[in-house]
Short mmCIF file of C-alpha atoms in Angstrom, two decimals:
data_model
loop_
_atom_site.label_atom_id
_atom_site.label_comp_id
_atom_site.label_asym_id
_atom_site.label_seq_id
_atom_site.Cartn_x
_atom_site.Cartn_y
_atom_site.Cartn_z
CA MET S 1244 -84.05 55.77 131.01
CA GLY S 1245 -87.71 55.39 130.88
CA LYS S 1246 -88.10 54.04 127.42
CA PHE S 1247 -85.12 51.54 127.63
CA PHE S 1248 -87.05 49.53 130.88
CA MET S 1249 -90.21 49.33 129.36
CA LYS S 1250 -88.52 47.72 126.56
CA LEU S 1251 -86.93 45.44 128.03
CA THR S 1252 -88.29 41.21 128.01
CA LYS S 1253 -88.96 38.96 130.93
CA GLY S 1254 -86.04 37.71 131.18
CA GLN S 1255 -83.68 40.33 130.73
CA VAL S 1256 -85.51 42.34 133.82
CA LEU S 1257 -84.54 39.05 136.13
CA THR S 1258 -81.31 39.23 134.74
CA LEU S 1259 -80.76 42.96 135.32
CA LEU S 1260 -81.98 42.62 138.54
CA VAL S 1261 -80.55 39.30 140.08
CA ALA S 1262 -77.31 41.66 138.88
CA GLY S 1263 -78.30 44.53 140.42
CA THR S 1264 -78.89 42.79 143.59
CA ALA S 1265 -75.72 41.03 144.10
CA ASN S 1266 -74.15 44.63 143.19
CA PHE S 1267 -75.98 46.23 146.03
CA CYS S 1268 -74.55 43.47 147.91
CA SER S 1269 -71.36 43.97 146.92
CA GLY S 1270 -70.76 46.70 147.41
CA LEU S 1271 -71.79 46.69 151.04
CA VAL S 1272 -69.00 44.24 151.80
CA CYS S 1273 -66.59 46.80 149.75
CA SER S 1274 -67.40 49.66 151.08
CA LEU S 1275 -67.08 47.67 155.31
CA GLN S 1276 -63.12 47.42 155.13
CA ALA S 1277 -62.26 51.17 155.14
CA PRO S 1278 -64.20 52.74 158.11
CA PHE S 1279 -63.42 50.42 160.49
CA TYR S 1280 -60.24 48.10 159.66
CA PRO S 1281 -57.65 51.38 159.80
CA ALA S 1282 -58.86 51.94 163.55
CA VAL S 1283 -58.41 47.78 164.26
CA ALA S 1284 -54.93 47.31 163.25
CA GLU S 1285 -53.78 50.07 164.89
CA LYS S 1286 -54.53 48.66 168.03
CA LYS S 1287 -52.38 45.39 167.03
CA GLY S 1288 -49.24 47.37 166.09
CA CYS S 1289 -50.23 47.20 162.12
CA THR S 1290 -47.94 50.66 160.14
CA ALA S 1291 -50.78 52.79 157.33
CA THR S 1292 -48.21 50.51 154.93
CA GLU S 1293 -48.82 47.42 156.19
CA TYR S 1294 -52.94 47.65 156.06
CA GLY S 1295 -52.09 49.92 152.94
CA LEU S 1296 -50.80 46.55 151.80
CA VAL S 1297 -54.24 44.29 153.02
CA PHE S 1298 -56.10 46.37 150.90
CA GLY S 1299 -54.04 46.43 147.50
CA ILE S 1300 -53.24 42.79 148.24
CA PHE S 1301 -57.40 42.01 147.51
CA GLU S 1302 -57.08 44.11 143.98
CA PHE S 1303 -53.92 42.29 142.48
CA VAL S 1304 -54.80 39.57 142.80
CA VAL S 1305 -57.44 40.30 141.50
CA PHE S 1306 -55.36 42.48 138.61
CA ILE S 1307 -53.66 38.90 137.73
CA VAL S 1308 -57.18 36.49 138.02
CA SER S 1309 -59.27 38.41 136.35
CA PRO S 1310 -57.57 37.92 132.45
CA LEU S 1311 -57.48 34.30 133.16
CA TYR S 1312 -61.58 34.19 134.29
CA GLY S 1313 -62.25 36.76 131.07
CA GLN S 1314 -60.17 33.75 128.74
CA HIS S 1315 -62.38 30.67 129.98
CA LEU S 1316 -65.58 32.69 130.97
CA ASN S 1317 -67.00 30.83 128.06
CA LYS S 1318 -66.00 27.15 128.75
CA ILE S 1319 -66.38 27.64 132.62
CA GLY S 1320 -69.66 29.37 132.00
CA PRO S 1321 -70.98 32.89 133.01
CA LYS S 1322 -73.86 31.49 135.67
CA TYR S 1323 -71.50 29.06 137.04
CA THR S 1324 -68.30 31.54 137.47
CA PHE S 1325 -70.45 34.21 138.58
CA ASN S 1326 -72.84 32.31 141.56
CA GLY S 1327 -68.94 30.53 142.61
CA GLY S 1328 -67.91 34.33 143.09
CA ILE S 1329 -70.90 35.94 145.26
CA TYR S 1330 -70.50 32.47 147.15
CA THR S 1331 -66.41 32.65 148.18
CA THR S 1332 -67.31 36.53 148.64
CA GLY S 1333 -69.53 36.65 151.50
CA ILE S 1334 -68.06 33.41 153.55
CA CYS S 1335 -64.69 35.64 153.18
CA ALA S 1336 -66.60 38.54 154.15
CA ILE S 1337 -67.72 36.81 157.55
CA LEU S 1338 -64.64 35.17 157.59
CA PHE S 1339 -62.99 38.96 158.18
CA GLY S 1340 -65.38 39.81 160.76
CA PHE S 1341 -63.71 37.47 163.15
CA LEU S 1342 -59.73 39.04 162.79
CA ASP S 1343 -60.13 41.38 165.85
CA LYS S 1344 -60.74 37.77 168.15
CA VAL S 1345 -56.93 37.74 167.46
CA GLU S 1346 -54.43 39.66 169.11
CA GLU S 1347 -50.66 38.25 168.07
CA ARG S 1348 -49.74 41.61 165.36
CA LEU S 1349 -48.15 38.70 162.71
CA SER S 1350 -50.98 36.36 162.90
CA PHE S 1351 -53.39 38.92 162.57
CA ILE S 1352 -51.70 40.32 159.18
CA ILE S 1353 -50.78 36.49 157.86
CA LEU S 1354 -54.61 36.02 158.32
CA SER S 1355 -55.81 39.08 157.27
CA PHE S 1356 -54.15 38.58 153.54
CA VAL S 1357 -54.98 34.87 153.31
CA ILE S 1358 -58.13 36.23 153.67
CA ARG S 1359 -58.17 38.63 150.98
CA ILE S 1360 -56.37 36.72 148.54
CA VAL S 1361 -59.21 33.93 148.41
CA GLU S 1362 -62.08 37.03 148.50
CA ALA S 1363 -60.45 38.50 145.75
CA MET S 1364 -60.17 35.29 143.61
CA GLY S 1365 -64.23 35.12 144.21
CA ASN S 1366 -64.90 38.71 143.87
CA ALA S 1367 -63.17 38.69 139.91
CA ALA S 1368 -64.82 35.69 139.26
CA PHE S 1369 -68.12 37.20 139.96
CA LEU S 1370 -67.44 40.83 138.51
CA THR S 1371 -65.86 39.41 135.35
CA ALA S 1372 -68.92 37.43 134.69
CA SER S 1373 -71.32 40.09 135.47
CA PHE S 1374 -70.41 42.11 133.29
CA ALA S 1375 -69.95 39.69 130.28
CA ILE S 1376 -73.47 38.75 130.68
CA ILE S 1377 -74.44 42.11 130.79
CA ALA S 1378 -72.96 42.62 127.30
CA LYS S 1379 -74.63 40.36 125.84
CA GLU S 1380 -78.04 40.64 127.12
CA PHE S 1381 -77.71 44.12 126.26
CA PRO S 1382 -75.18 45.02 123.37
CA ASP S 1383 -77.22 48.01 122.09
CA LYS S 1384 -77.08 49.64 125.55
CA VAL S 1385 -73.85 48.61 127.38
CA ALA S 1386 -72.91 51.85 129.20
CA THR S 1387 -76.70 52.20 129.96
CA THR S 1388 -77.14 48.98 131.67
CA PHE S 1389 -73.83 48.65 132.92
CA ALA S 1390 -74.41 52.40 134.79
CA SER S 1391 -77.47 50.91 136.10
CA LEU S 1392 -75.69 48.15 137.85
CA GLU S 1393 -72.93 50.82 138.80
CA THR S 1394 -76.30 52.90 140.36
CA PHE S 1395 -77.37 49.49 142.83
CA PHE S 1396 -73.16 48.80 143.66
CA GLY S 1397 -73.38 52.54 144.67
CA LEU S 1398 -76.57 52.41 146.93
CA GLY S 1399 -74.52 49.43 148.36
CA LEU S 1400 -71.89 51.93 148.68
CA ILE S 1401 -74.21 53.83 150.84
CA VAL S 1402 -75.76 51.40 152.86
CA GLY S 1403 -72.67 49.49 153.70
CA PRO S 1404 -71.02 52.02 155.99
CA THR S 1405 -74.04 53.71 157.25
CA VAL S 1406 -76.21 50.13 158.44
CA GLY S 1407 -72.36 49.56 159.09
CA GLY S 1408 -71.71 52.15 161.93
CA ALA S 1409 -74.40 51.68 163.96
CA LEU S 1410 -73.78 47.73 163.00
CA PHE S 1411 -70.31 48.41 164.26
CA GLN S 1412 -71.87 50.63 167.79
CA LEU S 1413 -74.81 47.79 168.36
CA GLY S 1414 -72.46 45.00 168.54
CA GLY S 1415 -69.11 45.88 167.35
CA TYR S 1416 -66.56 44.85 164.41
CA THR S 1417 -67.47 41.03 164.08
CA LEU S 1418 -71.24 41.86 163.45
CA PRO S 1419 -71.28 44.16 160.59
CA PHE S 1420 -69.35 41.87 158.47
CA ALA S 1421 -71.66 38.97 159.74
CA VAL S 1422 -74.83 40.36 158.46
CA MET S 1423 -73.47 41.92 155.28
CA GLY S 1424 -71.49 38.56 154.04
CA SER S 1425 -74.92 36.79 154.98
CA MET S 1426 -76.32 39.03 152.78
CA LEU S 1427 -74.11 38.35 149.78
CA PHE S 1428 -73.97 34.67 150.36
CA ALA S 1429 -78.06 34.64 150.45
CA SER S 1430 -77.53 36.96 147.00
CA ALA S 1431 -76.08 34.27 145.30
CA ILE S 1432 -78.61 31.95 146.25
CA LEU S 1433 -80.84 33.65 144.30
CA THR S 1434 -79.37 33.98 141.23
CA ALA S 1435 -78.31 30.15 141.02
CA PHE S 1436 -82.52 30.04 140.39
CA VAL S 1437 -82.86 33.48 138.52
CA LEU S 1438 -80.06 34.19 136.18
CA PRO S 1439 -80.69 31.71 133.00
CA LYS S 1440 -78.11 29.10 132.64
CA HIS S 1441 -75.61 29.51 129.55
CA ASP S 1442 -74.14 25.91 128.32
CA ALA S 1443 -70.52 25.64 128.33
CA GLY S 1444 -68.86 26.02 125.10
CA THR S 1445 -65.21 25.82 123.88
CA ASP S 1446 -61.80 27.80 124.68
CA LYS S 1447 -60.61 29.07 121.27
CA GLU S 1448 -56.91 27.86 120.24
CA LYS S 1449 -56.10 31.11 118.79
CA GLY S 1450 -58.62 33.51 120.03
CA PRO S 1451 -57.85 37.30 120.96
CA SER S 1452 -56.24 38.25 123.99
CA VAL S 1453 -55.45 40.82 126.31
CA PHE S 1454 -52.22 42.30 124.93
CA LYS S 1455 -53.68 42.76 121.01
CA ILE S 1456 -56.80 44.49 122.52
CA LEU S 1457 -54.70 46.89 124.71
CA LYS S 1458 -52.92 48.23 121.03
CA ILE S 1459 -55.54 49.90 120.33
CA PRO S 1460 -55.29 52.70 121.45
CA GLY S 1461 -59.07 53.98 122.53
CA VAL S 1462 -59.27 50.67 124.32
CA LEU S 1463 -55.39 51.45 125.71
CA LEU S 1464 -56.55 55.21 126.13
CA ALA S 1465 -60.22 53.54 128.64
CA THR S 1466 -57.87 51.36 130.39
CA ALA S 1467 -55.25 53.95 131.42
CA SER S 1468 -58.80 55.68 132.65
CA ILE S 1469 -59.98 52.98 134.32
CA ILE S 1470 -56.64 52.45 136.31
CA VAL S 1471 -55.81 55.52 137.35
CA THR S 1472 -59.92 56.10 138.99
CA SER S 1473 -60.16 53.33 140.47
CA THR S 1474 -56.51 54.63 142.05
CA SER S 1475 -58.65 57.04 143.34
CA ILE S 1476 -60.95 55.03 145.26
CA SER S 1477 -58.91 53.05 147.00
CA PHE S 1478 -56.02 55.55 148.08
CA LEU S 1479 -59.05 57.15 150.32
CA GLN S 1480 -59.89 54.14 151.44
CA ALA S 1481 -56.35 53.73 153.28
CA THR S 1482 -55.87 57.37 154.09
CA LEU S 1483 -59.86 59.27 154.39
CA GLU S 1484 -60.37 57.80 158.47
CA PRO S 1485 -57.34 58.58 159.75
CA HIS S 1486 -57.06 61.76 158.18
CA LEU S 1487 -60.01 62.10 159.52
CA ARG S 1488 -59.72 61.84 163.00
CA LEU S 1489 -59.22 65.34 164.10
CA PHE S 1490 -63.42 65.63 164.11
CA LYS S 1491 -63.09 63.66 166.34
CA LEU S 1492 -66.33 62.11 164.30
CA SER S 1493 -68.21 59.11 165.18
CA PRO S 1494 -68.67 55.38 164.22
CA VAL S 1495 -72.40 56.67 161.89
CA ILE S 1496 -70.93 59.96 161.13
CA LEU S 1497 -67.71 58.38 160.21
CA GLY S 1498 -69.64 56.13 158.21
CA LEU S 1499 -71.54 58.64 156.42
CA MET S 1500 -68.18 60.25 155.23
CA PHE S 1501 -67.36 57.47 152.98
CA VAL S 1502 -71.13 57.04 151.92
CA ILE S 1503 -70.65 61.08 149.72
CA ASN S 1504 -68.19 60.55 147.36
CA GLY S 1505 -70.47 56.95 146.50
CA GLY S 1506 -74.16 57.85 146.93
CA VAL S 1507 -72.94 60.95 144.36
CA TYR S 1508 -71.74 57.73 141.92
CA ALA S 1509 -74.50 56.20 142.34
CA VAL S 1510 -77.05 58.79 141.26
CA THR S 1511 -75.33 60.17 138.93
CA THR S 1512 -74.08 57.30 136.91
CA PRO S 1513 -77.76 56.77 135.05
CA LEU S 1514 -76.66 60.30 133.63
CA TRP S 1515 -73.44 59.77 132.13
CA GLY S 1516 -74.91 55.98 131.18
CA TRP S 1517 -77.07 57.77 128.80
CA ILE S 1518 -74.75 60.63 127.65
CA CYS S 1519 -72.40 57.96 126.35
CA ASP S 1520 -75.81 55.80 124.89
CA ASN S 1521 -77.19 58.64 122.69
CA LEU S 1522 -74.87 61.19 122.22
CA GLY S 1523 -72.17 59.18 121.42
CA ILE S 1524 -69.29 60.87 123.17
CA PRO S 1525 -67.47 58.57 126.06
CA LYS S 1526 -64.15 60.10 126.18
CA VAL S 1527 -65.70 63.40 126.56
CA VAL S 1528 -67.01 61.60 129.79
CA THR S 1529 -64.13 60.50 130.30
CA ALA S 1530 -62.27 63.93 130.16
CA ILE S 1531 -64.86 65.81 132.32
CA GLY S 1532 -64.26 62.76 134.81
CA SER S 1533 -60.60 63.30 135.79
CA LEU S 1534 -60.49 67.00 135.61
CA LEU S 1535 -63.32 66.21 138.51
CA VAL S 1536 -61.55 63.56 140.15
CA ALA S 1537 -58.65 66.36 140.31
CA ALA S 1538 -60.49 69.72 141.40
CA GLY S 1539 -62.37 67.09 144.16
CA PHE S 1540 -58.79 65.88 145.65
CA CYS S 1541 -57.49 69.28 145.45
CA LEU S 1542 -60.18 69.84 148.34
CA ILE S 1543 -60.84 67.11 150.29
CA GLY S 1544 -56.14 68.05 152.11
CA PRO S 1545 -56.78 70.57 150.60
CA ALA S 1546 -54.07 70.66 148.23
CA PRO S 1547 -50.45 72.12 149.54
CA PHE S 1548 -50.94 75.06 147.18
CA ILE S 1549 -54.71 76.27 149.38
CA PRO S 1550 -53.51 78.21 151.94
CA LEU S 1551 -56.52 76.47 154.61
CA PRO S 1552 -56.32 73.85 156.82
CA THR S 1553 -58.52 70.60 156.41
CA ILE S 1554 -62.34 72.42 156.59
CA PHE S 1555 -64.82 69.98 157.48
CA TRP S 1556 -67.39 71.43 154.77
CA ILE S 1557 -64.58 71.33 151.98
CA THR S 1558 -63.93 67.83 152.75
CA ILE S 1559 -67.70 67.56 151.83
CA ILE S 1560 -67.61 69.41 148.51
CA GLY S 1561 -64.38 67.49 147.50
CA LEU S 1562 -65.96 63.79 148.15
CA VAL S 1563 -68.98 65.70 145.91
CA LEU S 1564 -66.79 66.32 143.26
CA HIS S 1565 -64.73 62.73 142.75
CA GLY S 1566 -68.25 61.04 143.29
CA LEU S 1567 -68.94 62.63 140.28
CA GLY S 1568 -65.87 61.92 138.62
CA MET S 1569 -65.62 58.89 138.70
CA GLY S 1570 -68.87 57.53 137.94
CA ALA S 1571 -67.95 59.39 134.70
CA GLN S 1572 -64.58 57.56 134.12
CA LEU S 1573 -65.63 54.11 134.82
CA VAL S 1574 -69.66 54.28 132.72
CA ALA S 1575 -67.61 55.77 129.94
CA SER S 1576 -64.21 53.53 130.10
CA PHE S 1577 -66.10 50.03 129.99
CA GLY S 1578 -68.82 50.77 126.50
CA ASP S 1579 -66.46 52.94 124.96
CA ALA S 1580 -63.44 49.60 125.53
CA LEU S 1581 -66.07 47.39 124.26
CA LYS S 1582 -67.58 49.66 120.98
CA THR S 1583 -64.06 50.49 120.23
CA ALA S 1584 -62.87 46.59 120.23
CA VAL S 1585 -65.80 45.33 117.57
CA LEU S 1586 -65.06 48.55 115.77
CA TYR S 1587 -61.41 47.52 115.10
CA GLY S 1588 -62.46 43.82 114.49
CA PHE S 1589 -63.37 41.74 116.95
CA PRO S 1590 -66.31 39.30 116.80
CA ASN S 1591 -69.60 40.57 118.52
CA ASP S 1592 -69.48 37.53 120.35
CA LEU S 1593 -69.20 36.70 123.81
CA GLU S 1594 -66.08 35.83 124.38
CA THR S 1595 -65.00 39.10 123.23
CA TYR S 1596 -67.05 40.58 126.00
CA ALA S 1597 -65.64 38.52 128.24
CA LEU S 1598 -62.27 39.73 127.07
CA VAL S 1599 -63.55 43.15 127.89
CA SER S 1600 -64.67 42.74 131.09
CA GLY S 1601 -61.73 40.47 132.14
CA LEU S 1602 -59.87 43.30 131.57
CA TRP S 1603 -61.92 46.09 132.86
CA THR S 1604 -61.62 44.25 136.07
CA SER S 1605 -58.29 43.53 136.10
CA SER S 1606 -57.41 47.03 135.24
CA PHE S 1607 -59.50 48.41 137.95
CA ALA S 1608 -58.13 46.13 140.23
CA LEU S 1609 -54.27 47.32 138.87
CA GLY S 1610 -55.89 50.62 140.01
CA ALA S 1611 -57.06 49.52 143.47
CA PHE S 1612 -53.62 48.08 144.25
CA ILE S 1613 -51.38 51.02 143.15
CA GLY S 1614 -53.74 53.27 145.99
CA PRO S 1615 -53.64 51.68 148.83
CA SER S 1616 -49.90 50.26 148.02
CA ILE S 1617 -49.28 54.26 147.38
CA ALA S 1618 -51.08 55.56 149.65
CA GLY S 1619 -49.95 54.05 153.09
CA ILE S 1620 -46.40 54.34 152.30
CA LEU S 1621 -46.54 58.63 151.10
CA TYR S 1622 -49.14 59.04 154.21
CA ASP S 1623 -46.41 57.41 156.60
CA THR S 1624 -43.75 59.87 155.02
CA VAL S 1625 -45.49 63.41 153.75
CA GLY S 1626 -48.98 63.48 155.44
CA PHE S 1627 -52.43 63.22 153.28
CA ARG S 1628 -52.49 66.60 151.83
CA ASN S 1629 -48.78 66.24 150.22
CA ALA S 1630 -50.27 62.52 149.12
CA SER S 1631 -53.64 64.06 147.85
CA MET S 1632 -51.72 65.76 144.98
CA PHE S 1633 -50.28 62.52 143.29
CA ILE S 1634 -54.24 61.51 142.61
CA VAL S 1635 -54.25 64.50 141.64
CA ALA S 1636 -51.00 64.78 139.00
CA ILE S 1637 -52.71 61.20 137.33
CA HIS S 1638 -56.45 62.51 136.55
CA LEU S 1639 -54.43 66.12 135.13
CA MET S 1640 -52.36 63.37 132.75
CA VAL S 1641 -55.00 61.07 131.25
CA GLY S 1642 -57.85 63.70 131.17
CA VAL S 1643 -54.77 65.95 128.56
CA ILE S 1644 -54.24 62.33 126.94
CA THR S 1645 -57.45 62.17 126.12
CA ILE S 1646 -58.56 65.78 124.92
CA VAL S 1647 -55.40 64.94 122.91
CA PHE S 1648 -57.00 61.88 121.39
CA ILE S 1649 -60.56 63.77 120.72
CA TRP S 1650 -58.50 66.59 118.67
CA VAL S 1651 -56.21 64.44 116.11
CA PHE S 1652 -57.67 60.66 116.39
CA ARG S 1653 -60.60 59.47 114.21
CA GLN S 1654 -62.49 56.38 114.27
CA PRO S 1655 -62.07 54.12 110.99
CA SER S 1656 -64.57 55.20 108.83
CA ALA S 1657 -67.72 52.94 108.88
CA TYR S 1658 -67.91 52.08 105.21
CA ILE S 1659 -66.66 51.31 102.17
CA GLU S 1660 -68.65 52.15 98.91
CA LEU S 1661 -68.09 50.10 95.97
CA LYS S 1662 -69.81 51.74 92.38
CA ASP S 1663 -71.24 49.39 89.73
CA ASP S 1664 -70.71 51.85 87.13
CA LYS S 1665 -67.26 53.37 85.61
CA LEU S 1666 -64.90 50.59 87.49
CA SER S 1667 -61.40 50.49 86.22
CA ASN S 1668 -59.42 47.13 86.20
CA GLY S 1669 -57.12 48.20 89.51
CA ASP S 1670 -60.11 49.82 91.24
CA LEU S 1671 -61.95 46.65 90.85
CA GLU S 1672 -59.00 44.51 92.34
CA HIS S 1673 -58.58 47.13 95.27
CA SER S 1674 -62.82 46.87 95.56
CA GLN S 1675 -62.60 43.14 96.05
CA ARG S 1676 -59.81 43.32 98.29
CA SER S 1677 -61.68 45.34 100.94
CA LEU S 1678 -64.68 43.44 100.27
CA SER S 1679 -62.47 40.72 101.10
CA GLN S 1680 -60.93 41.72 103.96
CA SER S 1681 -64.16 43.02 105.50
CA VAL S 1682 -65.99 39.33 105.07
CA ASP S 1683 -63.14 37.73 106.71
CA ASN S 1684 -63.00 39.96 109.80
CA LEU S 1685 -66.69 40.82 109.94
CA ARG S 1686 -68.55 38.59 108.03
CA SER S 1687 -71.50 40.82 107.68
CA LEU S 1688 -73.50 42.57 104.94
CA ALA S 1689 -74.88 46.12 105.58
CA SER S 1690 -77.09 47.08 102.14
CA ILE S 1691 -76.37 46.26 98.67
CA GLY S 1692 -78.12 49.16 96.91
CA ASN S 1693 -76.91 51.12 93.05
CA GLY S 1694 -73.95 49.64 94.36
CA ILE S 1695 -72.31 47.69 97.79
CA SER S 1696 -71.46 49.05 100.94
CA ILE S 1697 -70.13 46.93 103.37
CA GLU S 1698 -69.91 48.46 107.07
CA LYS S 1699 -67.03 47.53 108.55
CA SER S 1700 -67.58 49.14 112.64
CA ARG S 1701 -71.10 48.57 113.60
CA PRO S 1702 -70.99 45.55 115.80
CA PRO S 1703 -73.87 42.56 114.57
CA ALA S 1704 -75.65 42.77 117.50
CA MET S 1705 -75.39 46.46 118.09
CA ASN S 1706 -79.07 46.98 116.06
CA SER S 1707 -82.65 47.82 115.75
CA LEU S 1708 -83.58 44.46 114.13
CA ILE S 1709 -81.83 42.10 116.59
CA ALA S 1710 -85.11 41.67 118.91
CA CYS S 1711 -83.83 38.49 120.56
CA ASN S 1712 -79.93 39.09 122.46
CA SER S 1713 -79.99 35.61 124.31
CA TYR S 1714 -76.29 34.98 125.34
CA LYS S 1715 -76.77 31.10 124.97
CA SER S 1716 -76.71 31.77 121.20
CA GLN S 1717 -73.84 32.54 119.47
CA ALA S 1718 -75.42 33.23 116.32
CA TRP S 1719 -78.69 33.57 114.41
CA PRO S 1720 -81.11 30.13 114.13
CA GLU S 1721 -82.39 30.33 110.31
CA ARG S 1722 -85.45 30.24 111.17
CA GLU S 1723 -85.53 33.61 112.87
CA SER S 1724 -82.80 35.09 110.61
CA ILE S 1725 -85.80 34.58 107.89
CA ASN S 1726 -87.73 37.58 109.16
CA LEU S 1727 -84.96 39.65 108.76
CA LEU S 1728 -84.77 39.17 104.71
CA LEU S 1729 -85.30 42.34 103.20
CA GLY S 1730 -86.02 42.73 99.39
CA ASN S 1731 -83.64 40.51 98.15
CA TYR S 1732 -80.93 40.63 99.84
CA SER S 1733 -80.40 39.27 104.41
CA GLN S 1734 -79.72 42.15 106.56
CA SER S 1735 -78.65 39.82 109.18
CA TYR S 1736 -75.56 40.37 111.00
CA GLY S 1737 -72.79 37.18 110.07
CA ALA S 1738 -75.00 35.63 107.13
CA LEU S 1739 -74.86 35.98 103.82
CA ASN S 1740 -78.18 35.24 102.88
CA GLY S 1741 -78.69 36.42 99.12
CA ARG S 1742 -81.30 36.12 96.81
CA ASN S 1743 -79.37 37.17 94.21
CA ASN S 1744 -77.35 34.19 92.79
CA SER S 1745 -74.35 36.94 91.14
CA THR S 1746 -73.55 38.12 94.31
CA THR S 1747 -73.61 35.42 96.56
CA ALA S 1748 -70.96 33.57 93.59
CA TYR S 1749 -69.17 37.14 93.50
CA LEU S 1750 -68.66 37.07 97.29
CA GLU S 1751 -68.07 33.01 97.76
CA GLY S 1752 -65.09 33.65 95.00
CA VAL S 1753 -63.87 36.54 96.59
CA ALA S 1754 -63.59 34.73 100.20
#
C-alpha cells in the first residue's frame, strides 16, 4: 500500500483526495437516517413496512438510473456528473432533516418518498462518475484505489452516527441532517475546483450494453455478490434500531452500534484490496466474505437455532463479522467485474469503466432496495431473528456458487502461440483467423519473437509501461508511443507501429 501511494502523480493524489472527501461526506449523510428516522416515522403512525419502503425507494431509483448515467457518462462528462450528483445529494439531505416538522402521517410519507427519490438521482450520478474516474486514473490498481475510497466512505459511516447522535441530543432531529448535508455540499465546491475536467465526448451508437456484459459468468457472479451484500447492509438499516430497543440505549450509544460494522469495513477494505490486486484471488475473497456475513447474521439475532436470547456482546461480534464480510465482497466484486469484462474482449476505455461502474452502482442499489423492503415485511410478520435467516440463506448460496465456480471455470487463455516453423496450410489458416480475431477485438500486439504471440486478455492500460493514465485521452499520442518501442516493434497497446514492413503488411492483410 505504501509503495503504491508513493508512486502517484500530483494529479492522481488530488483526484484520490477529492473523491475520498466526497465519499467521506456521503458516508456521513447515508448513515444518518438509520438510527433516527424509524423512531420519528413510528411517532407519525408509520409501520416498519412503510418506512422500510422509504429506505428501499432510494435504492430502487439508483438501480433504475445508474445504467443510464453509465451509458451516457462519456457524453455528459465525469466531472459534471460527479459535481451535480453531490450538490443534489447534499441539498436533499438538508431537506430530509425538516421532515419531523410535518405532523400529518400521509404528508410525512409522501414528502419522505419525494426527497429520497431526488436524492437517489444525485447519489447515483455521483457514485457512477466516481468509480469510472478512479478506474480510468488507476487502471493497474483498481481494487486498491477502490478500497481506499471505500475506506473514506467507511470512515463517514463511523463518524456519521457518532457525531449525529451527539447533534441529535443537542438540537433534535433537524440538526444532524443540516450539518452533515452542508458538509457534503461544501465538498462539492472543493471538487469543482480540484477535479480535472473531462472533455465531453459522444455516446457510441452501438456500444457494449449491460446485458452483454452480464452474459459473462464471472461478471454475473460478481454482480450477485454485490446485490446480496448491499441487501445485508440495508436490512440492518431498517431493522437494527427496533431490534436493539430492548437494551434501551441512548442516542449516542445507538449511533455507535451502527458504527461497528462500518468501522470494521473501513479498517479492513485496504487489506482486501491489496489481496485482490497482488494475489489475484478476488473470487476466493468473495467466497470468504459471503461466509463471514452469514456467520455474522447468525449472531446478531441470534439465529432461531441458537438457544440463546439476544445478548448485547454477541450482537457486537456479529456486527464485526458483518463488517469483515461486506468489505471483502464489495472490494473484490468491482475489480473482478472490470478485469473480467476486459479479459472477455471489452475495450479498456472510459466507456467500459462507466459501464461497469453503472452496473456496480445499480446492482448495489437493487440489493439495497430488496433489503429494507423485505426487512420491514419480515420484521412485522416473523420478527428479527427469523427474518435474519433470509440474509444467511442468500449469502450461503452465493458462497457455495462461488466455490463451485472457482473449481469448475477457467478463464480464457492469455496467449495464442503461432510458430514460424512447421506450419501446415491448415495451421496457417487457423493462425490467420486467430490473429485477425485478436486484432479486431483487442487491437493489441504483445510481442513478436521467434513466433507471434497475441495477448488476448491483458487490458491495454493495465501494465507497467503506461506512465500516464489521464482519462482526458482515449489513446496514446504518437509522440509518446515512440518511447515504448522495443526493438523492431512497438509495445504500446492499441497501436501497431511495427518497423518490420513484412509483418505490417501481413497484419494489414488479415485485418
